[in-house]
PDB file of C-alpha atoms and ligand atoms in Angstrom:
ATOM      1  CA  MET A   1       0.517  -3.767 -11.871  1.00  0.00           C
ATOM      2  CA  VAL A   2       2.342  -3.201  -8.760  1.00  0.00           C
ATOM      3  CA  LEU A   3       3.230   0.486  -8.055  1.00  0.00           C
ATOM      4  CA  GLY A   4       6.305   0.587  -5.501  1.00  0.00           C
ATOM      5  CA  VAL A   5       7.233  -2.884  -6.567  1.00  0.00           C
ATOM      6  CA  SER A   6      11.016  -3.006  -5.683  1.00  0.00           C
ATOM      7  CA  ALA A   7      10.942  -3.139  -1.892  1.00  0.00           C
ATOM      8  CA  GLY A   8       8.695  -4.114   1.336  1.00  0.00           C
ATOM      9  CA  SER A   9       4.908  -4.904   0.562  1.00  0.00           C
ATOM     10  CA  GLY A  10       5.074  -4.364  -3.212  1.00  0.00           C
ATOM     11  CA  ALA A  11       7.895  -6.340  -3.790  1.00  0.00           C
ATOM     12  CA  ALA A  12       6.058  -9.277  -1.605  1.00  0.00           C
ATOM     13  CA  ILE A  13       2.750  -8.717  -3.318  1.00  0.00           C
ATOM     14  CA  ALA A  14       4.360  -9.138  -6.523  1.00  0.00           C
ATOM     15  CA  ARG A  15       5.981 -12.354  -5.557  1.00  0.00           C
ATOM     16  CA  ALA A  16       2.604 -13.443  -4.035  1.00  0.00           C
ATOM     17  CA  LEU A  17       0.721 -12.724  -7.366  1.00  0.00           C
ATOM     18  CA  ALA A  18       3.129 -14.331  -9.561  1.00  0.00           C
ATOM     19  CA  LYS A  19       2.699 -17.478  -7.206  1.00  0.00           C
ATOM     20  CA  ASP A  20      -1.014 -17.183  -7.151  1.00  0.00           C
ATOM     21  CA  PRO A  21      -2.835 -16.757  -9.206  1.00  0.00           C
ATOM     22  CA  GLY A  22       0.150 -16.661 -11.358  1.00  0.00           C
ATOM     23  CA  LEU A  23       0.237 -13.463 -13.275  1.00  0.00           C
ATOM     24  CA  ASP A  24       2.828 -11.461 -15.087  1.00  0.00           C
ATOM     25  CA  ILE A  25       3.707  -8.265 -13.318  1.00  0.00           C
ATOM     26  CA  PHE A  26       4.504  -4.613 -14.714  1.00  0.00           C
ATOM     27  CA  GLY A  27       6.035  -3.009 -11.895  1.00  0.00           C
ATOM     28  CA  VAL A  28       6.963   0.577 -11.241  1.00  0.00           C
ATOM     29  CA  HIS A  29       9.722   2.218  -8.864  1.00  0.00           C
ATOM     30  CA  ARG A  30      12.469   4.812  -8.596  1.00  0.00           C
ATOM     31  CA  GLY A  31      15.292   2.554  -8.961  1.00  0.00           C
ATOM     32  CA  ARG A  32      16.417   3.346  -5.248  1.00  0.00           C
ATOM     33  CA  HIS A  33      16.667  -0.226  -4.134  1.00  0.00           C
ATOM     34  CA  PRO A  34      18.435  -2.122  -6.939  1.00  0.00           C
ATOM     35  CA  ASP A  35      19.405  -5.204  -4.843  1.00  0.00           C
ATOM     36  CA  SER A  36      16.097  -5.714  -3.776  1.00  0.00           C
ATOM     37  CA  ALA A  37      14.685  -5.412  -7.268  1.00  0.00           C
ATOM     38  CA  GLY A  38      16.994  -7.741  -8.812  1.00  0.00           C
ATOM     39  CA  ALA A  39      15.649 -10.509  -6.125  1.00  0.00           C
ATOM     40  CA  VAL A  40      12.157  -9.508  -7.367  1.00  0.00           C
ATOM     41  CA  ALA A  41      13.550 -10.207 -10.849  1.00  0.00           C
ATOM     42  CA  ARG A  42      15.147 -13.421  -9.848  1.00  0.00           C
ATOM     43  CA  ASP A  43      12.125 -14.863  -8.171  1.00  0.00           C
ATOM     44  CA  LEU A  44       9.599 -14.024 -10.623  1.00  0.00           C
ATOM     45  CA  GLY A  45      11.960 -15.539 -13.261  1.00  0.00           C
ATOM     46  CA  ALA A  46      12.113 -18.728 -11.079  1.00  0.00           C
ATOM     47  CA  LEU A  47       8.452 -18.849 -11.193  1.00  0.00           C
ATOM     48  CA  GLY A  48       8.357 -18.631 -15.153  1.00  0.00           C
ATOM     49  CA  ARG A  49       6.549 -15.228 -14.741  1.00  0.00           C
ATOM     50  CA  LYS A  50       7.382 -12.164 -16.971  1.00  0.00           C
ATOM     51  CA  LEU A  51       8.381  -8.913 -15.420  1.00  0.00           C
ATOM     52  CA  HIS A  52       8.241  -5.452 -16.821  1.00  0.00           C
ATOM     53  CA  PHE A  53      10.091  -2.816 -14.576  1.00  0.00           C
ATOM     54  CA  ARG A  54       9.354   0.861 -15.427  1.00  0.00           C
ATOM     55  CA  ILE A  55      12.083   3.034 -13.789  1.00  0.00           C
ATOM     56  CA  GLY A  56      10.479   6.392 -12.698  1.00  0.00           C
ATOM     57  CA  GLU A  57       8.319   8.339 -10.767  1.00  0.00           C
ATOM     58  CA  ALA A  58       4.735   6.767  -9.911  1.00  0.00           C
ATOM     59  CA  GLY A  59       3.139   9.536  -7.278  1.00  0.00           C
ATOM     60  CA  THR A  60       2.209  12.169 -10.122  1.00  0.00           C
ATOM     61  CA  ALA A  61      -0.467  12.616 -12.764  1.00  0.00           C
ATOM     62  CA  GLU A  62       2.322  12.854 -15.518  1.00  0.00           C
ATOM     63  CA  SER A  63       3.833   9.862 -14.298  1.00  0.00           C
ATOM     64  CA  ALA A  64       0.557   7.800 -14.330  1.00  0.00           C
ATOM     65  CA  ARG A  65      -0.380   8.817 -17.886  1.00  0.00           C
ATOM     66  CA  ALA A  66       3.202   8.005 -19.115  1.00  0.00           C
ATOM     67  CA  GLY A  67       3.038   4.757 -17.351  1.00  0.00           C
ATOM     68  CA  ALA A  68      -0.366   3.824 -18.579  1.00  0.00           C
ATOM     69  CA  GLU A  69       0.612   4.356 -22.087  1.00  0.00           C
ATOM     70  CA  GLU A  70       3.808   2.072 -21.539  1.00  0.00           C
ATOM     71  CA  VAL A  71       1.194  -0.631 -20.239  1.00  0.00           C
ATOM     72  CA  LEU A  72      -0.568  -0.224 -23.362  1.00  0.00           C
ATOM     73  CA  LEU A  73       2.520  -0.811 -25.608  1.00  0.00           C
ATOM     74  CA  VAL A  74       3.728  -3.748 -23.256  1.00  0.00           C
ATOM     75  CA  ALA A  75       0.785  -5.666 -22.460  1.00  0.00           C
ATOM     76  CA  GLY A  76      -2.241  -4.235 -24.749  1.00  0.00           C
ATOM     77  CA  ALA A  77      -6.086  -3.684 -23.964  1.00  0.00           C
ATOM     78  CA  ARG A  78      -7.861  -5.328 -20.844  1.00  0.00           C
ATOM     79  CA  GLN A  79      -4.704  -7.052 -19.779  1.00  0.00           C
ATOM     80  CA  VAL A  80      -4.659  -5.452 -16.000  1.00  0.00           C
ATOM     81  CA  LYS A  81      -6.280  -8.002 -13.942  1.00  0.00           C
ATOM     82  CA  VAL A  82      -4.818  -6.272 -10.512  1.00  0.00           C
ATOM     83  CA  LEU A  83      -3.489  -2.824  -9.812  1.00  0.00           C
ATOM     84  CA  VAL A  84      -1.719  -2.509  -6.228  1.00  0.00           C
ATOM     85  CA  HIS A  85      -0.884   0.867  -4.963  1.00  0.00           C
ATOM     86  CA  SER A  86       2.263   0.307  -2.690  1.00  0.00           C
ATOM     87  CA  ILE A  87       3.908   3.547  -3.040  1.00  0.00           C
ATOM     88  CA  ALA A  88       5.609   4.726   0.461  1.00  0.00           C
ATOM     89  CA  ASN A  89       6.628   8.491  -0.160  1.00  0.00           C
ATOM     90  CA  ALA A  90       5.529  10.558   2.885  1.00  0.00           C
ATOM     91  CA  SER A  91       7.145  13.205   5.256  1.00  0.00           C
ATOM     92  CA  VAL A  92       7.216  13.038   8.771  1.00  0.00           C
ATOM     93  CA  GLY A  93       6.681  16.041  10.933  1.00  0.00           C
ATOM     94  CA  SER A  94       4.352  18.108  12.897  1.00  0.00           C
ATOM     95  CA  LEU A  95       1.457  20.633  11.468  1.00  0.00           C
ATOM     96  CA  VAL A  96       2.451  23.421  13.743  1.00  0.00           C
ATOM     97  CA  THR A  97       4.201  22.502  16.868  1.00  0.00           C
ATOM     98  CA  ARG A  98       7.258  24.713  17.175  1.00  0.00           C
ATOM     99  CA  GLY A  99      10.504  23.545  18.131  1.00  0.00           C
ATOM    100  CA  VAL A 100      10.357  20.008  15.851  1.00  0.00           C
ATOM    101  CA  THR A 101      10.553  19.700  12.208  1.00  0.00           C
ATOM    102  CA  GLN A 102       7.270  21.397  10.403  1.00  0.00           C
ATOM    103  CA  LEU A 103       5.640  20.028   7.312  1.00  0.00           C
ATOM    104  CA  THR A 104       6.205  22.575   4.286  1.00  0.00           C
ATOM    105  CA  PRO A 105       3.226  23.075   1.952  1.00  0.00           C
ATOM    106  CA  ARG A 106       5.733  21.368  -0.471  1.00  0.00           C
ATOM    107  CA  GLN A 107       5.867  17.951   1.594  1.00  0.00           C
ATOM    108  CA  ILE A 108       2.489  17.806   2.270  1.00  0.00           C
ATOM    109  CA  GLU A 109       1.452  18.015  -1.582  1.00  0.00           C
ATOM    110  CA  LYS A 110       3.784  15.324  -2.183  1.00  0.00           C
ATOM    111  CA  THR A 111       2.701  13.192   0.632  1.00  0.00           C
ATOM    112  CA  PHE A 112      -1.178  13.444  -0.911  1.00  0.00           C
ATOM    113  CA  SER A 113       0.148  13.000  -4.368  1.00  0.00           C
ATOM    114  CA  SER A 114       2.127   9.992  -3.739  1.00  0.00           C
ATOM    115  CA  MET A 115       0.209   8.405  -1.098  1.00  0.00           C
ATOM    116  CA  ALA A 116      -3.447   9.263  -2.165  1.00  0.00           C
ATOM    117  CA  HIS A 117      -4.159  11.060  -5.402  1.00  0.00           C
ATOM    118  CA  SER A 118      -1.822   8.872  -7.404  1.00  0.00           C
ATOM    119  CA  PHE A 119      -4.040   6.020  -6.956  1.00  0.00           C
ATOM    120  CA  VAL A 120      -6.860   7.972  -8.685  1.00  0.00           C
ATOM    121  CA  TYR A 121      -4.573   8.911 -11.314  1.00  0.00           C
ATOM    122  CA  TRP A 122      -3.538   5.412 -12.192  1.00  0.00           C
ATOM    123  CA  VAL A 123      -7.161   4.205 -12.231  1.00  0.00           C
ATOM    124  CA  GLN A 124      -8.204   7.115 -14.346  1.00  0.00           C
ATOM    125  CA  GLU A 125      -5.534   6.579 -17.116  1.00  0.00           C
ATOM    126  CA  LEU A 126      -5.619   2.890 -17.308  1.00  0.00           C
ATOM    127  CA  ALA A 127      -9.288   3.071 -17.627  1.00  0.00           C
ATOM    128  CA  ALA A 128      -9.199   5.845 -20.261  1.00  0.00           C
ATOM    129  CA  ARG A 129      -7.078   3.724 -22.326  1.00  0.00           C
ATOM    130  CA  ASP A 130      -9.264   0.562 -21.600  1.00  0.00           C
ATOM    131  CA  LEU A 131      -6.391  -1.376 -19.843  1.00  0.00           C
ATOM    132  CA  LEU A 132      -8.437  -2.884 -16.989  1.00  0.00           C
ATOM    133  CA  ALA A 133      -9.114  -6.354 -17.528  1.00  0.00           C
ATOM    134  CA  PRO A 134     -12.818  -7.531 -16.753  1.00  0.00           C
ATOM    135  CA  SER A 135     -13.397  -7.818 -12.865  1.00  0.00           C
ATOM    136  CA  ALA A 136     -10.289  -6.073 -12.344  1.00  0.00           C
ATOM    137  CA  ARG A 137      -9.072  -5.763  -8.714  1.00  0.00           C
ATOM    138  CA  LEU A 138      -7.892  -2.428  -7.704  1.00  0.00           C
ATOM    139  CA  ILE A 139      -5.997  -2.541  -4.119  1.00  0.00           C
ATOM    140  CA  ALA A 140      -4.496   0.292  -1.975  1.00  0.00           C
ATOM    141  CA  LEU A 141      -2.782  -0.190   1.164  1.00  0.00           C
ATOM    142  CA  THR A 142      -3.229   1.626   4.648  1.00  0.00           C
ATOM    143  CA  ASN A 143      -2.621   1.370   8.397  1.00  0.00           C
ATOM    144  CA  PRO A 144      -3.953   2.301  11.568  1.00  0.00           C
ATOM    145  CA  VAL A 145      -2.418   5.215  11.479  1.00  0.00           C
ATOM    146  CA  VAL A 146      -5.292   6.697  10.242  1.00  0.00           C
ATOM    147  CA  GLY A 147      -7.597   6.244  13.126  1.00  0.00           C
ATOM    148  CA  SER A 148      -4.909   7.093  15.780  1.00  0.00           C
ATOM    149  CA  LEU A 149      -3.187  10.339  17.073  1.00  0.00           C
ATOM    150  CA  CYS A 150       0.483   9.846  16.419  1.00  0.00           C
ATOM    151  CA  PRO A 151       2.703  13.030  16.653  1.00  0.00           C
ATOM    152  CA  GLY A 152       4.471  13.466  13.171  1.00  0.00           C
ATOM    153  CA  LEU A 153       2.321  11.247  11.398  1.00  0.00           C
ATOM    154  CA  GLY A 154      -0.541  13.723  10.886  1.00  0.00           C
ATOM    155  CA  VAL A 155       0.021  14.339   7.020  1.00  0.00           C
ATOM    156  CA  ILE A 156       0.164  10.498   6.788  1.00  0.00           C
ATOM    157  CA  ALA A 157      -3.109  10.140   8.375  1.00  0.00           C
ATOM    158  CA  ALA A 158      -4.875  12.573   6.480  1.00  0.00           C
ATOM    159  CA  SER A 159      -3.662  11.109   3.157  1.00  0.00           C
ATOM    160  CA  LYS A 160      -4.486   8.011   4.310  1.00  0.00           C
ATOM    161  CA  ALA A 161      -8.355   8.723   5.081  1.00  0.00           C
ATOM    162  CA  ALA A 162      -8.597  10.622   1.752  1.00  0.00           C
ATOM    163  CA  LEU A 163      -7.308   7.319   0.158  1.00  0.00           C
ATOM    164  CA  GLU A 164      -9.898   5.512   1.943  1.00  0.00           C
ATOM    165  CA  VAL A 165     -12.511   7.861   0.489  1.00  0.00           C
ATOM    166  CA  TYR A 166     -11.151   7.649  -2.915  1.00  0.00           C
ATOM    167  CA  VAL A 167     -11.408   3.813  -2.537  1.00  0.00           C
ATOM    168  CA  ARG A 168     -15.167   4.090  -1.806  1.00  0.00           C
ATOM    169  CA  GLN A 169     -15.885   6.356  -4.645  1.00  0.00           C
ATOM    170  CA  LEU A 170     -14.050   4.382  -6.989  1.00  0.00           C
ATOM    171  CA  ALA A 171     -15.917   1.706  -6.081  1.00  0.00           C
ATOM    172  CA  ILE A 172     -19.205   2.839  -6.518  1.00  0.00           C
ATOM    173  CA  GLU A 173     -18.081   4.459 -10.025  1.00  0.00           C
ATOM    174  CA  LEU A 174     -16.285   1.208 -11.445  1.00  0.00           C
ATOM    175  CA  GLY A 175     -18.849  -1.212  -9.686  1.00  0.00           C
ATOM    176  CA  PRO A 176     -21.432  -1.664 -12.515  1.00  0.00           C
ATOM    177  CA  LEU A 177     -18.403  -2.317 -14.891  1.00  0.00           C
ATOM    178  CA  GLY A 178     -17.592  -5.215 -12.698  1.00  0.00           C
ATOM    179  CA  HIS A 179     -14.541  -3.911 -11.435  1.00  0.00           C
ATOM    180  CA  ARG A 180     -13.884  -3.966  -7.523  1.00  0.00           C
ATOM    181  CA  VAL A 181     -11.793  -1.480  -5.510  1.00  0.00           C
ATOM    182  CA  ASN A 182     -10.470  -2.151  -1.765  1.00  0.00           C
ATOM    183  CA  LEU A 183      -8.076  -0.931   0.913  1.00  0.00           C
ATOM    184  CA  VAL A 184      -6.245  -3.454   2.968  1.00  0.00           C
ATOM    185  CA  ASN A 185      -5.219  -1.854   6.484  1.00  0.00           C
ATOM    186  CA  PHE A 186      -2.408  -4.072   8.457  1.00  0.00           C
ATOM    187  CA  GLY A 187      -0.440  -2.823  11.081  1.00  0.00           C
ATOM    188  CA  LEU A 188       3.517  -2.265  11.276  1.00  0.00           C
ATOM    189  CA  VAL A 189       5.458  -4.506   8.961  1.00  0.00           C
ATOM    190  CA  ASP A 190       9.262  -4.222   9.054  1.00  0.00           C
ATOM    191  CA  THR A 191      10.057  -2.203   5.748  1.00  0.00           C
ATOM    192  CA  ARG A 192      12.323   0.807   4.972  1.00  0.00           C
ATOM    193  CA  ALA A 193       9.267   2.835   4.914  1.00  0.00           C
ATOM    194  CA  GLY A 194       7.933   1.883   8.393  1.00  0.00           C
ATOM    195  CA  SER A 195      11.252   2.720   9.892  1.00  0.00           C
ATOM    196  CA  VAL A 196      11.402   6.384   8.267  1.00  0.00           C
ATOM    197  CA  GLY A 197      11.739   8.866  11.431  1.00  0.00           C
ATOM    198  CA  PHE A 198      12.973   6.202  13.689  1.00  0.00           C
ATOM    199  CA  PRO A 199      16.674   6.117  15.024  1.00  0.00           C
ATOM    200  CA  SER A 200      17.280   2.274  14.874  1.00  0.00           C
ATOM    201  CA  GLU A 201      17.108   2.144  18.644  1.00  0.00           C
ATOM    202  CA  ALA A 202      13.935   3.754  18.679  1.00  0.00           C
ATOM    203  CA  TRP A 203      12.612   1.709  15.560  1.00  0.00           C
ATOM    204  CA  GLU A 204      13.409  -1.504  17.534  1.00  0.00           C
ATOM    205  CA  GLN A 205      11.407  -0.475  20.288  1.00  0.00           C
ATOM    206  CA  ALA A 206       8.392   0.775  17.976  1.00  0.00           C
ATOM    207  CA  LYS A 207       8.370  -2.565  16.569  1.00  0.00           C
ATOM    208  CA  ALA A 208       8.739  -4.318  20.051  1.00  0.00           C
ATOM    209  CA  ARG A 209       5.521  -2.068  21.358  1.00  0.00           C
ATOM    210  CA  ALA A 210       3.418  -2.884  18.353  1.00  0.00           C
ATOM    211  CA  ALA A 211       4.032  -6.350  18.602  1.00  0.00           C
ATOM    212  CA  ALA A 212       2.955  -6.090  22.243  1.00  0.00           C
ATOM    213  CA  VAL A 213      -0.144  -4.546  21.515  1.00  0.00           C
ATOM    214  CA  THR A 214      -1.157  -7.440  18.790  1.00  0.00           C
ATOM    215  CA  PRO A 215      -2.963 -10.403  20.005  1.00  0.00           C
ATOM    216  CA  ALA A 216      -0.425 -12.549  18.475  1.00  0.00           C
ATOM    217  CA  ARG A 217       2.488 -10.963  19.675  1.00  0.00           C
ATOM    218  CA  ARG A 218       4.013 -10.548  16.861  1.00  0.00           C
ATOM    219  CA  LEU A 219       4.301  -8.239  13.835  1.00  0.00           C
ATOM    220  CA  CYS A 220       2.487  -9.152  10.716  1.00  0.00           C
ATOM    221  CA  THR A 221       5.035 -10.038   7.810  1.00  0.00           C
ATOM    222  CA  VAL A 222       5.134  -8.508   4.070  1.00  0.00           C
ATOM    223  CA  GLU A 223       4.302 -12.125   2.955  1.00  0.00           C
ATOM    224  CA  GLU A 224       1.456 -12.260   4.964  1.00  0.00           C
ATOM    225  CA  VAL A 225       0.052  -9.044   3.178  1.00  0.00           C
ATOM    226  CA  GLY A 226       1.197 -10.596  -0.148  1.00  0.00           C
ATOM    227  CA  ARG A 227      -0.857 -13.671   0.335  1.00  0.00           C
ATOM    228  CA  LEU A 228      -3.922 -11.845   1.389  1.00  0.00           C
ATOM    229  CA  VAL A 229      -3.527  -9.631  -2.066  1.00  0.00           C
ATOM    230  CA  SER A 230      -3.624 -13.324  -3.665  1.00  0.00           C
ATOM    231  CA  VAL A 231      -6.724 -13.996  -1.938  1.00  0.00           C
ATOM    232  CA  LEU A 232      -8.564 -10.661  -3.085  1.00  0.00           C
ATOM    233  CA  THR A 233      -7.906 -11.321  -6.515  1.00  0.00           C
ATOM    234  CA  GLY A 234      -9.608 -14.716  -6.491  1.00  0.00           C
ATOM    235  CA  ASP A 235     -13.605 -15.255  -7.143  1.00  0.00           C
ATOM    236  CA  ALA A 236     -14.421 -15.923  -3.749  1.00  0.00           C
ATOM    237  CA  ALA A 237     -13.438 -12.420  -2.987  1.00  0.00           C
ATOM    238  CA  GLU A 238     -15.594 -10.970  -5.443  1.00  0.00           C
ATOM    239  CA  TRP A 239     -18.229  -9.366  -3.221  1.00  0.00           C
ATOM    240  CA  PHE A 240     -15.378  -6.976  -1.160  1.00  0.00           C
ATOM    241  CA  ASN A 241     -15.789  -3.683  -2.742  1.00  0.00           C
ATOM    242  CA  GLY A 242     -15.141  -0.309  -1.436  1.00  0.00           C
ATOM    243  CA  ALA A 243     -13.953  -2.287   1.855  1.00  0.00           C
ATOM    244  CA  THR A 244     -11.347  -1.241   4.115  1.00  0.00           C
ATOM    245  CA  ILE A 245     -10.315  -4.489   5.082  1.00  0.00           C
ATOM    246  CA  ASP A 246      -8.804  -5.042   8.642  1.00  0.00           C
ATOM    247  CA  PHE A 247      -5.889  -7.271   8.421  1.00  0.00           C
ATOM    248  CA  THR A 248      -4.257  -5.579  11.684  1.00  0.00           C
ATOM    249  CA  GLY A 249      -4.169  -9.195  13.258  1.00  0.00           C
ATOM    250  CA  GLY A 250      -6.471  -7.376  15.709  1.00  0.00           C
ATOM    251  CA  MET A 251      -4.040  -5.035  16.844  1.00  0.00           C
ATOM    252  CA  THR A 252      -6.661  -1.868  16.651  1.00  0.00           C
ATOM    253  CA  GLN A 253      -8.870  -3.443  18.859  1.00  0.00           C
ATOM    254  CA  SER A 254      -6.216  -4.553  21.217  1.00  0.00           C
ATOM    255  CA  LEU A 255      -4.861  -0.840  21.512  1.00  0.00           C
ATOM    256  CA  LEU A 256      -8.504   0.277  22.540  1.00  0.00           C
ATOM    257  CA  GLY A 257      -8.981  -2.504  25.270  1.00  0.00           C
ATOM    258  CA  ILE A 258      -5.559  -1.075  26.332  1.00  0.00           C
ATOM    259  CA  VAL A 259      -6.783   2.127  26.667  1.00  0.00           C
ATOM    260  CA  LEU A 260      -9.780   1.611  27.775  1.00  0.00           C
ATOM    261  CA  ASN A 261      -8.528  -1.020  30.641  1.00  0.00           C
ATOM    262  CA  ALA A 262     -11.755  -2.121  31.093  1.00  0.00           C
ATOM    263  CA  SER A 263     -11.126  -5.457  32.718  1.00  0.00           C
ATOM    264  CA  GLY A 264      -8.142  -4.345  35.084  1.00  0.00           C
ATOM    265  CA  MET A 265      -6.210  -7.121  33.442  1.00  0.00           C
ATOM    266  CA  ASP A 266      -2.903  -6.705  32.526  1.00  0.00           C
ATOM    267  CA  SER A 267      -2.861  -6.421  28.653  1.00  0.00           C
ATOM    268  CA  ASN A 268       0.165  -8.987  28.332  1.00  0.00           C
ATOM    269  CA  GLN A 269      -1.465 -11.480  30.407  1.00  0.00           C
ATOM    270  CA  GLY A 270      -0.752 -15.057  28.694  1.00  0.00           C
ATOM    271  CA  ARG A 271       2.329 -13.851  26.837  1.00  0.00           C
TER     272      ARG A 271
HETATM  273  N1  NAP B 301       5.688  -0.271   6.486  1.00  0.00           N
HETATM  274  C1  NAP B 301       4.312  -0.342   7.190  1.00  0.00           C
HETATM  275  O1  NAP B 301       4.327  -0.600   8.527  1.00  0.00           O
HETATM  276  C2  NAP B 301       2.981  -0.503   6.459  1.00  0.00           C
HETATM  277  C3  NAP B 301       1.893  -0.759   7.085  1.00  0.00           C
HETATM  278  C4  NAP B 301       0.791  -0.549   6.650  1.00  0.00           C
HETATM  279  C5  NAP B 301       0.789  -0.085   5.403  1.00  0.00           C
HETATM  280  N2  NAP B 301       1.767   0.300   4.621  1.00  0.00           N
HETATM  281  C6  NAP B 301       1.483   0.773   3.370  1.00  0.00           C
HETATM  282  O2  NAP B 301       2.357  -0.063   2.266  1.00  0.00           O
HETATM  283  C7  NAP B 301       2.675   0.692   1.222  1.00  0.00           C
HETATM  284  C8  NAP B 301       4.075   0.272   0.973  1.00  0.00           C
HETATM  285  O3  NAP B 301       4.698   0.477   2.438  1.00  0.00           O
HETATM  286  P1  NAP B 301       6.005  -0.349   2.698  1.00  0.00           P
HETATM  287  O4  NAP B 301       6.554  -0.161   4.168  1.00  0.00           O
HETATM  288  O5  NAP B 301       6.107  -1.404   1.769  1.00  0.00           O
HETATM  289  O6  NAP B 301       7.127   0.697   1.716  1.00  0.00           O
HETATM  290  P2  NAP B 301       8.800   0.401   1.211  1.00  0.00           P
HETATM  291  O7  NAP B 301       9.143  -0.897   1.747  1.00  0.00           O
HETATM  292  O8  NAP B 301       9.824   1.448   1.467  1.00  0.00           O
HETATM  293  O9  NAP B 301       8.739   0.434  -0.318  1.00  0.00           O
HETATM  294  C9  NAP B 301       8.279   1.316  -1.304  1.00  0.00           C
HETATM  295  C10 NAP B 301       8.164   1.296  -2.573  1.00  0.00           C
HETATM  296  O10 NAP B 301       7.776   2.307  -3.208  1.00  0.00           O
HETATM  297  C11 NAP B 301       8.656   2.933  -4.121  1.00  0.00           C
HETATM  298  N3  NAP B 301       8.375   4.050  -4.343  1.00  0.00           N
HETATM  299  C12 NAP B 301       8.325   5.220  -3.209  1.00  0.00           C
HETATM  300  N4  NAP B 301       8.158   6.272  -3.904  1.00  0.00           N
HETATM  301  C13 NAP B 301       7.772   6.259  -4.992  1.00  0.00           C
HETATM  302  C14 NAP B 301       7.623   6.938  -6.127  1.00  0.00           C
HETATM  303  N5  NAP B 301       7.210   8.345  -6.102  1.00  0.00           N
HETATM  304  N6  NAP B 301       7.169   6.665  -7.526  1.00  0.00           N
HETATM  305  C15 NAP B 301       7.466   5.122  -7.761  1.00  0.00           C
HETATM  306  N7  NAP B 301       7.698   4.120  -6.514  1.00  0.00           N
HETATM  307  C16 NAP B 301       7.975   4.959  -5.411  1.00  0.00           C
HETATM  308  C17 NAP B 301      10.044   2.475  -3.396  1.00  0.00           C
HETATM  309  O11 NAP B 301      11.019   2.203  -4.652  1.00  0.00           O
HETATM  310  P3  NAP B 301      11.849   3.591  -4.861  1.00  0.00           P
HETATM  311  O12 NAP B 301      12.265   4.310  -3.811  1.00  0.00           O
HETATM  312  O13 NAP B 301      12.920   2.889  -5.356  1.00  0.00           O
HETATM  313  O14 NAP B 301      11.106   4.285  -6.023  1.00  0.00           O
HETATM  314  C18 NAP B 301       9.790   1.029  -3.070  1.00  0.00           C
HETATM  315  O15 NAP B 301       9.676  -0.062  -4.181  1.00  0.00           O
HETATM  316  C19 NAP B 301       2.086   2.053   1.686  1.00  0.00           C
HETATM  317  O16 NAP B 301       1.380   2.465   1.032  1.00  0.00           O
HETATM  318  C20 NAP B 301       2.378   2.191   3.360  1.00  0.00           C
HETATM  319  O17 NAP B 301       1.640   3.143   3.802  1.00  0.00           O
HETATM  320  C21 NAP B 301       3.021  -0.031   5.405  1.00  0.00           C
END
């Protein structure tokens, strides 16, 4: 199952899981990216995998309940081997600063519901109907914003912090049943959600800056994220649980090094 399957990271993860370990996909999206959703359908068809799209909201408790009912009808009990939460539905704005767009209570609640609470809602509804396969892998996605102070991204950082705590709590509750719950932390990838809030020129600059503070001097790709999720579904990854897995390519540490500038070296040396 992939929530947010039609674009960006979710689309790449669906392709990766269809290839390795070779899963059929139940994906949810609201239908705003028909071209990209069509490409996912074609690629999964070419791999010989089945695909079921549920077109609709996935970021609320009600939608999780209705979605789990559909999983039961389409797949039956104990068939969900992997759940990936890849919904991007956040608002950008200040908490309090005057003169710039301030977040409203509705925007804050929507962001938390879509980006954090809905992961719990889906797990609750799947578990209540015995839809999780033995040793299911439940995976959510986060980014280094959670540990940074980025103007305008306060509610995203706060919702990702909640998501991280949810992952640990779910891990301890589901661990005895054999399920594993983890969070993958990766840096900027070139997707629609990543670019939200940036005029096109500023988005190009943001990507260049993110690449410059990553040791490999480039951005992560959604295909790389997809391949990591494939790895996390395998037997060798069985002991990852309640973890926030650093897949930033060293970006976080690199940023810290630049701030501290302890060695006095040019942070871009060797570029
Ligand atoms: N982009 C980055 O730099 C980055 C870095 C690290 C982590 N992440 C995380 O990765 C996840 C995915 O981000 P992305 O950049 O790949 O996003 P994206 O390319 O914008 O794709 C978001 C997907 O979620 C679906 N979606 C959004 N709101 C939804 C809702 N309420 N109900 C159902 N589906 C919904 C979208 O389709 P519809 O609009 O048609 O519903 C689309 O399929 C997010 O959790 C994000 O925080 C992103």
